[in-house]
Coordinates of N, CA, C and O and ligand atoms in Angstrom, one line a residue:
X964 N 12.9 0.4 -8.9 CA 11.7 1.3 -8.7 C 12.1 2.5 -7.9 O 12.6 2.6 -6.8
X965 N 11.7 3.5 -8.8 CA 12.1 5.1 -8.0 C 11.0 5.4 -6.7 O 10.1 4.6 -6.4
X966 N 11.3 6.7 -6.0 CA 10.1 6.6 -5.0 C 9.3 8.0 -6.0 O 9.3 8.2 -7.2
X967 N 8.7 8.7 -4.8 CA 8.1 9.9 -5.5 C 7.6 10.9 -4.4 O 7.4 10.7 -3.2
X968 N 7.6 12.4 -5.4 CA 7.2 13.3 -3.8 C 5.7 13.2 -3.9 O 4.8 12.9 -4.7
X969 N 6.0 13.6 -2.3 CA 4.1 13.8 -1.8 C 3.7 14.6 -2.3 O 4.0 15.8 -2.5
X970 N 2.7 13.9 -2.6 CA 1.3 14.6 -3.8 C 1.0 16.2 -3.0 O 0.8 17.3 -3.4
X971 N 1.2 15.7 -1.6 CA 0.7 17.4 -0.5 C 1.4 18.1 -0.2 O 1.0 19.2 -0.3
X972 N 3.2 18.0 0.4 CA 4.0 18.8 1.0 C 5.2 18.7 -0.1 O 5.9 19.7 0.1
X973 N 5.8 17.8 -1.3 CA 6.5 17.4 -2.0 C 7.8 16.9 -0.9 O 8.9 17.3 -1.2
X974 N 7.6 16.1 0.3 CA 7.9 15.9 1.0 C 8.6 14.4 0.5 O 7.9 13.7 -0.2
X975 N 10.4 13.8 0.9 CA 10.3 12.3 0.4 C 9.9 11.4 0.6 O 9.7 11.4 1.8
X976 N 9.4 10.3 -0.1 CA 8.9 9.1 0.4 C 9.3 8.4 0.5 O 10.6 8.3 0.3
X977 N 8.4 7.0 0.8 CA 9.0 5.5 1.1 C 8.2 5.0 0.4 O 7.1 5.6 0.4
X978 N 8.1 3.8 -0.3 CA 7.5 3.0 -0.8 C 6.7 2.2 0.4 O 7.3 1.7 1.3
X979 N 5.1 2.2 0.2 CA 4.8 1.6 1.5 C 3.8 0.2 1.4 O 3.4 -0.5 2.3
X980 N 3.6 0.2 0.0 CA 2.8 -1.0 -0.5 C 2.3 -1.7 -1.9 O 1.1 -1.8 -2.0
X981 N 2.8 -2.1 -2.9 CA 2.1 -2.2 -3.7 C 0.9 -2.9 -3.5 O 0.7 -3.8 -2.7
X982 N -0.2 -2.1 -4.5 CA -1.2 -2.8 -4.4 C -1.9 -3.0 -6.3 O -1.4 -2.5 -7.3
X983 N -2.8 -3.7 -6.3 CA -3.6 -4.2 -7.6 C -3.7 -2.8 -8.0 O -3.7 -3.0 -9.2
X984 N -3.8 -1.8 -7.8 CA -4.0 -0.8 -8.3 C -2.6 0.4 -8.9 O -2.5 1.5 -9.4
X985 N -1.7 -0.6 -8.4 CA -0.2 0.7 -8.6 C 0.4 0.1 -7.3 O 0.3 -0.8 -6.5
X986 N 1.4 1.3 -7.5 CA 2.8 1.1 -6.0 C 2.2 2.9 -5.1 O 2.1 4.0 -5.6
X987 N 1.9 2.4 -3.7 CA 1.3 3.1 -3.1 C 3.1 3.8 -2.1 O 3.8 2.9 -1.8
X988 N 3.5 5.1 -1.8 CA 4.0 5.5 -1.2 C 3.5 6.8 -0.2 O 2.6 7.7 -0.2
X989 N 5.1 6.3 1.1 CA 4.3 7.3 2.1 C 5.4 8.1 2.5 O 6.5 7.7 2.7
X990 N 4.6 9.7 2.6 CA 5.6 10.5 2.9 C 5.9 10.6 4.7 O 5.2 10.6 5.7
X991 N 7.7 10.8 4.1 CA 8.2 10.5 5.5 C 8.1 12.4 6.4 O 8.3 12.4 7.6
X992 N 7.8 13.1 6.0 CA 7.3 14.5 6.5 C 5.8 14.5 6.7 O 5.6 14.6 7.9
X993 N 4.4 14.3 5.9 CA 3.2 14.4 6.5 C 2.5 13.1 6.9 O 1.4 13.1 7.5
X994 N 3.3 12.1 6.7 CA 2.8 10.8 6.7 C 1.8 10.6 5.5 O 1.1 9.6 5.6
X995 N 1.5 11.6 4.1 CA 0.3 11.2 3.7 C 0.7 9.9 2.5 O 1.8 9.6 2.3
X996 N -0.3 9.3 1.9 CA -0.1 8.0 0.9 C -0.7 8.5 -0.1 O -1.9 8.8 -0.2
X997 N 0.2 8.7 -0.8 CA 0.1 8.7 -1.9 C 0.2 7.7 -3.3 O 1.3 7.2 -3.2
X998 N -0.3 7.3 -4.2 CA -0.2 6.5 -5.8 C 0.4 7.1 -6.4 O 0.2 8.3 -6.7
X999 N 1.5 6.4 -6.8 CA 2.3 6.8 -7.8 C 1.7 7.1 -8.9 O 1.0 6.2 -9.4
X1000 N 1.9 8.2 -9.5 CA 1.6 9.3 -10.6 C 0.9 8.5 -12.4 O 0.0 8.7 -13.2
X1001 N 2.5 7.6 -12.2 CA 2.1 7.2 -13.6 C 1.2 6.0 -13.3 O 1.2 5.0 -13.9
X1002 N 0.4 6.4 -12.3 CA -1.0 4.5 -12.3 C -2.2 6.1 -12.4 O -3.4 5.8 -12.6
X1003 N -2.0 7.2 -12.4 CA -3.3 8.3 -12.5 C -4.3 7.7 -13.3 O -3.8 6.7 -13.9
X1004 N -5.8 7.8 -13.7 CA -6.0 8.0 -14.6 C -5.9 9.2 -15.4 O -5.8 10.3 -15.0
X1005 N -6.0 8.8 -16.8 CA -6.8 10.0 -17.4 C -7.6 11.0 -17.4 O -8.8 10.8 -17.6
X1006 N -7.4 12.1 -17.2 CA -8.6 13.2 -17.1 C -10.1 13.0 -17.4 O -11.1 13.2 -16.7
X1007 N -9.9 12.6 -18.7 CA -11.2 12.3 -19.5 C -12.0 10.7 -19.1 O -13.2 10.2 -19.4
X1008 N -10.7 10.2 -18.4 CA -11.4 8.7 -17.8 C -11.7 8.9 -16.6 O -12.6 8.1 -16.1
X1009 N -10.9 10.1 -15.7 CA -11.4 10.1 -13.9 C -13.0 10.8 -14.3 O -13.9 10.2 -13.6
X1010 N -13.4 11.9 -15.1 CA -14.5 12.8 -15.3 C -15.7 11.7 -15.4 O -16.6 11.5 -14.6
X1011 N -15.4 11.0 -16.6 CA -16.2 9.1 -16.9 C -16.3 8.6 -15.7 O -17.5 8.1 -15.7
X1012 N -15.6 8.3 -14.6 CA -15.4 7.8 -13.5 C -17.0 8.4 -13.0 O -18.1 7.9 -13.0
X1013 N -16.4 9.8 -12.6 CA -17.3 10.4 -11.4 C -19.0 10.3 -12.0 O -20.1 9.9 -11.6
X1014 N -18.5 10.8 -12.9 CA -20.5 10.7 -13.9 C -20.9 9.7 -13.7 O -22.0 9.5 -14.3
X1015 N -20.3 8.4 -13.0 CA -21.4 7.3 -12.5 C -21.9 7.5 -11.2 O -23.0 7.3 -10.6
X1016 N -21.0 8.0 -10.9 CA -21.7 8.6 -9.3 C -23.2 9.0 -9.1 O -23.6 10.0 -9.7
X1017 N -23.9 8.5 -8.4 CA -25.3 8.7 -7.9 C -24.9 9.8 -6.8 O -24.6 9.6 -5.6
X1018 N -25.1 11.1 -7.3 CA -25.3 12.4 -6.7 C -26.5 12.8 -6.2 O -26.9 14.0 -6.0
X1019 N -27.2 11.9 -6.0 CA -28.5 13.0 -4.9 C -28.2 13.1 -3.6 O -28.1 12.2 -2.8
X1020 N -28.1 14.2 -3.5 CA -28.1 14.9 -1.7 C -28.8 13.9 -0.8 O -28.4 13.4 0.2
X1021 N -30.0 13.8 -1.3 CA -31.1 13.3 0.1 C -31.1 11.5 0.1 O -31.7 10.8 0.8
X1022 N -30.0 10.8 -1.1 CA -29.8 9.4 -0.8 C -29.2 8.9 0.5 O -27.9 9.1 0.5
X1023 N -29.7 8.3 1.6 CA -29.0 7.9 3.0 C -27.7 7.3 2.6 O -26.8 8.1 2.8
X1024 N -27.4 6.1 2.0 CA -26.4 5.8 1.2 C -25.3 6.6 1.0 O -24.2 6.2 1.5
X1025 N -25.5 7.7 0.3 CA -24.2 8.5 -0.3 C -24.3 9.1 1.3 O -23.4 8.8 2.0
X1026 N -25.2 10.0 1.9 CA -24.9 10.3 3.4 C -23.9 9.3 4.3 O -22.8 9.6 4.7
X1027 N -24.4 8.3 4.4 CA -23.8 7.6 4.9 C -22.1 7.7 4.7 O -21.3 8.1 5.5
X1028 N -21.9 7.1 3.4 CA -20.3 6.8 2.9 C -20.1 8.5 2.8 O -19.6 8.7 1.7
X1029 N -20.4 9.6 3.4 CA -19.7 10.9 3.6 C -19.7 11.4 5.1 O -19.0 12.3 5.5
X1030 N -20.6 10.6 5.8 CA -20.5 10.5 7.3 C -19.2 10.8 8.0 O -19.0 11.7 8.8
X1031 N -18.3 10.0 7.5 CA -17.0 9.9 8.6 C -16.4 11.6 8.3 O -16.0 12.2 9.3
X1032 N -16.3 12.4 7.2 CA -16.0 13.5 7.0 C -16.7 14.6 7.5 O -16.1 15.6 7.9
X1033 N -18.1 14.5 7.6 CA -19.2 15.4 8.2 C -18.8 14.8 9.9 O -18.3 15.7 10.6
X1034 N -18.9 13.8 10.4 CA -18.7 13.6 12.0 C -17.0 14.6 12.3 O -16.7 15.4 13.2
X1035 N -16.5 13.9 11.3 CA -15.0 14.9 12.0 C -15.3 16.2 12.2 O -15.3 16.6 13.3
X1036 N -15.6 17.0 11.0 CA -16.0 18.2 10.4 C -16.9 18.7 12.2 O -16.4 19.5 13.0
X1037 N -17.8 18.2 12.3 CA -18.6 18.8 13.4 C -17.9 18.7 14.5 O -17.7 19.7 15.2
X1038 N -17.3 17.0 15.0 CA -16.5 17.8 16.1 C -15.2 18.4 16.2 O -14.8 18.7 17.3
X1039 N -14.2 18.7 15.1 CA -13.3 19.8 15.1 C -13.3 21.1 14.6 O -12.4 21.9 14.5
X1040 N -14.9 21.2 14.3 CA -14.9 22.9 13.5 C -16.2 23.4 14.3 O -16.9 22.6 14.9
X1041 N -16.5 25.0 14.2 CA -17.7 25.3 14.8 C -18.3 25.9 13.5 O -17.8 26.0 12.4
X1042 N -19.4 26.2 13.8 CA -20.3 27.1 12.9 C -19.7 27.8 12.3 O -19.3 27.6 11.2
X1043 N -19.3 29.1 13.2 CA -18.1 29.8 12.6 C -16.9 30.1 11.6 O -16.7 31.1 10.9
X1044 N -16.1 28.5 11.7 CA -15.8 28.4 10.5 C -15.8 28.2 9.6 O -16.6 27.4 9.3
X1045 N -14.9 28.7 8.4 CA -15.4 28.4 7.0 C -14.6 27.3 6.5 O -13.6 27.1 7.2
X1046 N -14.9 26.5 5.4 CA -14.1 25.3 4.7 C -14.5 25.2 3.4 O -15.1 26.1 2.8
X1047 N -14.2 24.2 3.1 CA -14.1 24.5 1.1 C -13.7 22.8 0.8 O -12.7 22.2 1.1
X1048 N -15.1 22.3 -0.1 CA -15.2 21.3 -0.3 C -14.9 21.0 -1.0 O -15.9 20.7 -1.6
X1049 N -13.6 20.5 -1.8 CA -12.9 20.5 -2.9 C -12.9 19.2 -3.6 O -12.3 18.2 -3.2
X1050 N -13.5 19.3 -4.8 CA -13.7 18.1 -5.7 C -15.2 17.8 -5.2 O -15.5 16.6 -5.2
X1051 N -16.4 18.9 -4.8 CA -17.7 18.4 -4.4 C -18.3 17.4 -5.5 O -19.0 16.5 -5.0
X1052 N -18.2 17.3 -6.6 CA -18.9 16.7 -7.6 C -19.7 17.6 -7.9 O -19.4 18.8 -7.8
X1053 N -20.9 17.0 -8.5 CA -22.2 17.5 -8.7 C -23.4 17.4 -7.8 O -24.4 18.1 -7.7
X1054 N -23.1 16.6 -7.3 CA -24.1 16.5 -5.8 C -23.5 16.9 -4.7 O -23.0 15.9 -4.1
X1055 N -23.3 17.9 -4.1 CA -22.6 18.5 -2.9 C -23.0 18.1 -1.0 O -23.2 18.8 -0.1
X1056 N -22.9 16.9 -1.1 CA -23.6 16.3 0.1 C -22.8 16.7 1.3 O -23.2 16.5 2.4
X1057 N -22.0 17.1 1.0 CA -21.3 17.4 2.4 C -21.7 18.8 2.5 O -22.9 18.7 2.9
X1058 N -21.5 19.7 2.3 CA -22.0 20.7 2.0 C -23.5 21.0 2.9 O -23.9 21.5 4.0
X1059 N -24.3 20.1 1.7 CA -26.1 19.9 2.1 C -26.2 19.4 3.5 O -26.9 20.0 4.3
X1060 N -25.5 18.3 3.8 CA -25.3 17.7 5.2 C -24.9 19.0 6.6 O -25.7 19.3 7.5
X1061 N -23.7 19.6 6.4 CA -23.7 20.6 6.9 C -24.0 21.9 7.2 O -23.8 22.5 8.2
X1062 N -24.8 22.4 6.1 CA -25.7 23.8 6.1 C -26.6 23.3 7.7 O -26.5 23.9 8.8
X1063 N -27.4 22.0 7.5 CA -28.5 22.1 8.2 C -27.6 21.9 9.8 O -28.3 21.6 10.7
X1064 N -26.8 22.0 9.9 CA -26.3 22.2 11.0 C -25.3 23.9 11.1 O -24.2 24.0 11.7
X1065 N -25.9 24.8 10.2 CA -25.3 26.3 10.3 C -23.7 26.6 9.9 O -23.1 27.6 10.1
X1066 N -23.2 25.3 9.1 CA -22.1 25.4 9.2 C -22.2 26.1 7.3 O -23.2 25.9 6.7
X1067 N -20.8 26.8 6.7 CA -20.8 27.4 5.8 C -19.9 26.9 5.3 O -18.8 26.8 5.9
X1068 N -20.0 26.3 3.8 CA -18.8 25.8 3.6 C -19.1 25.7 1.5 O -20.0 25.4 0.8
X1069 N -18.1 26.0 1.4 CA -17.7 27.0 -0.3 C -18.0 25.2 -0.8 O -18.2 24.2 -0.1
X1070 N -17.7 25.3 -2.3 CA -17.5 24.2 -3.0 C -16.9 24.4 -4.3 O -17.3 25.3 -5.2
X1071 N -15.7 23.5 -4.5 CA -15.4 23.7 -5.9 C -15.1 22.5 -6.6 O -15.0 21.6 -5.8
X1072 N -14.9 22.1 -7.9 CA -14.6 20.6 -8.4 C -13.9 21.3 -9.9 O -14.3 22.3 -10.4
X1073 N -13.2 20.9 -10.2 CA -12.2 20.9 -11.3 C -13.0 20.6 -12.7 O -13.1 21.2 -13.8
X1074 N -13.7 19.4 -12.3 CA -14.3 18.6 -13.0 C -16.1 19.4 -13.7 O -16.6 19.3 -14.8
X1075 N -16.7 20.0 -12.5 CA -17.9 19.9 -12.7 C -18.6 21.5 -12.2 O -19.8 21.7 -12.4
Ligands
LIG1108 ZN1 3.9 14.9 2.6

């Protein structure tokens, strides 16, 4: 088994776990974990993927499981800065979550 570069810095890795899902590696420059490439899905099966997603803004639920990104977000950034929500989906809850606290923040998704 080969390793692979990081998906973020193309930095080397280490193999750090298989799991039920693929062989998981970690780069020895950003520390990030990456899935080995050929476990991806499909374009047209990740798109299928997301379109199950229950996208309403105002469900507590989806707030909820986007919490831990909105809590960081507030205490390492101020109003002032800008960020860019990348892969928002169709329901932009992070986004919606943070306006009401003044914060400004772009959105884009490949997908949608
Ligand atoms: Zn890296």
């Amino acid at each position: 088994m080969g390793t692979i570069k990081c998906n973020l810095c193309q930095g080397n890795t280490q193999l750090l776990f298989q799991g039920r899902h693929g062989d998981y590696f970690i780069c020895e420059q950003c520390r990030g974990v990456s899935l080995s490439p050929k476990y991806f899905p499909t374009k047209k099966a990740e798109k299928a993927r997301y379109e199950t997603h229950n996208n309403d803004v105002k469900d507590v639920r989806y707030q909820k499981f986007v919490s831990p990104i909105v809590n960081q977000v507030l205490a390492e950034c101020s109003p002032q800065d800008r960020g860019l929500d990348f892969g928002c989906g169709t329901g932009p809850v992070i986004r919606y979550l943070l306006s009401q606290k003044d914060y400004c923040l772009a959105q884009y998704d490949p997908f949608f």
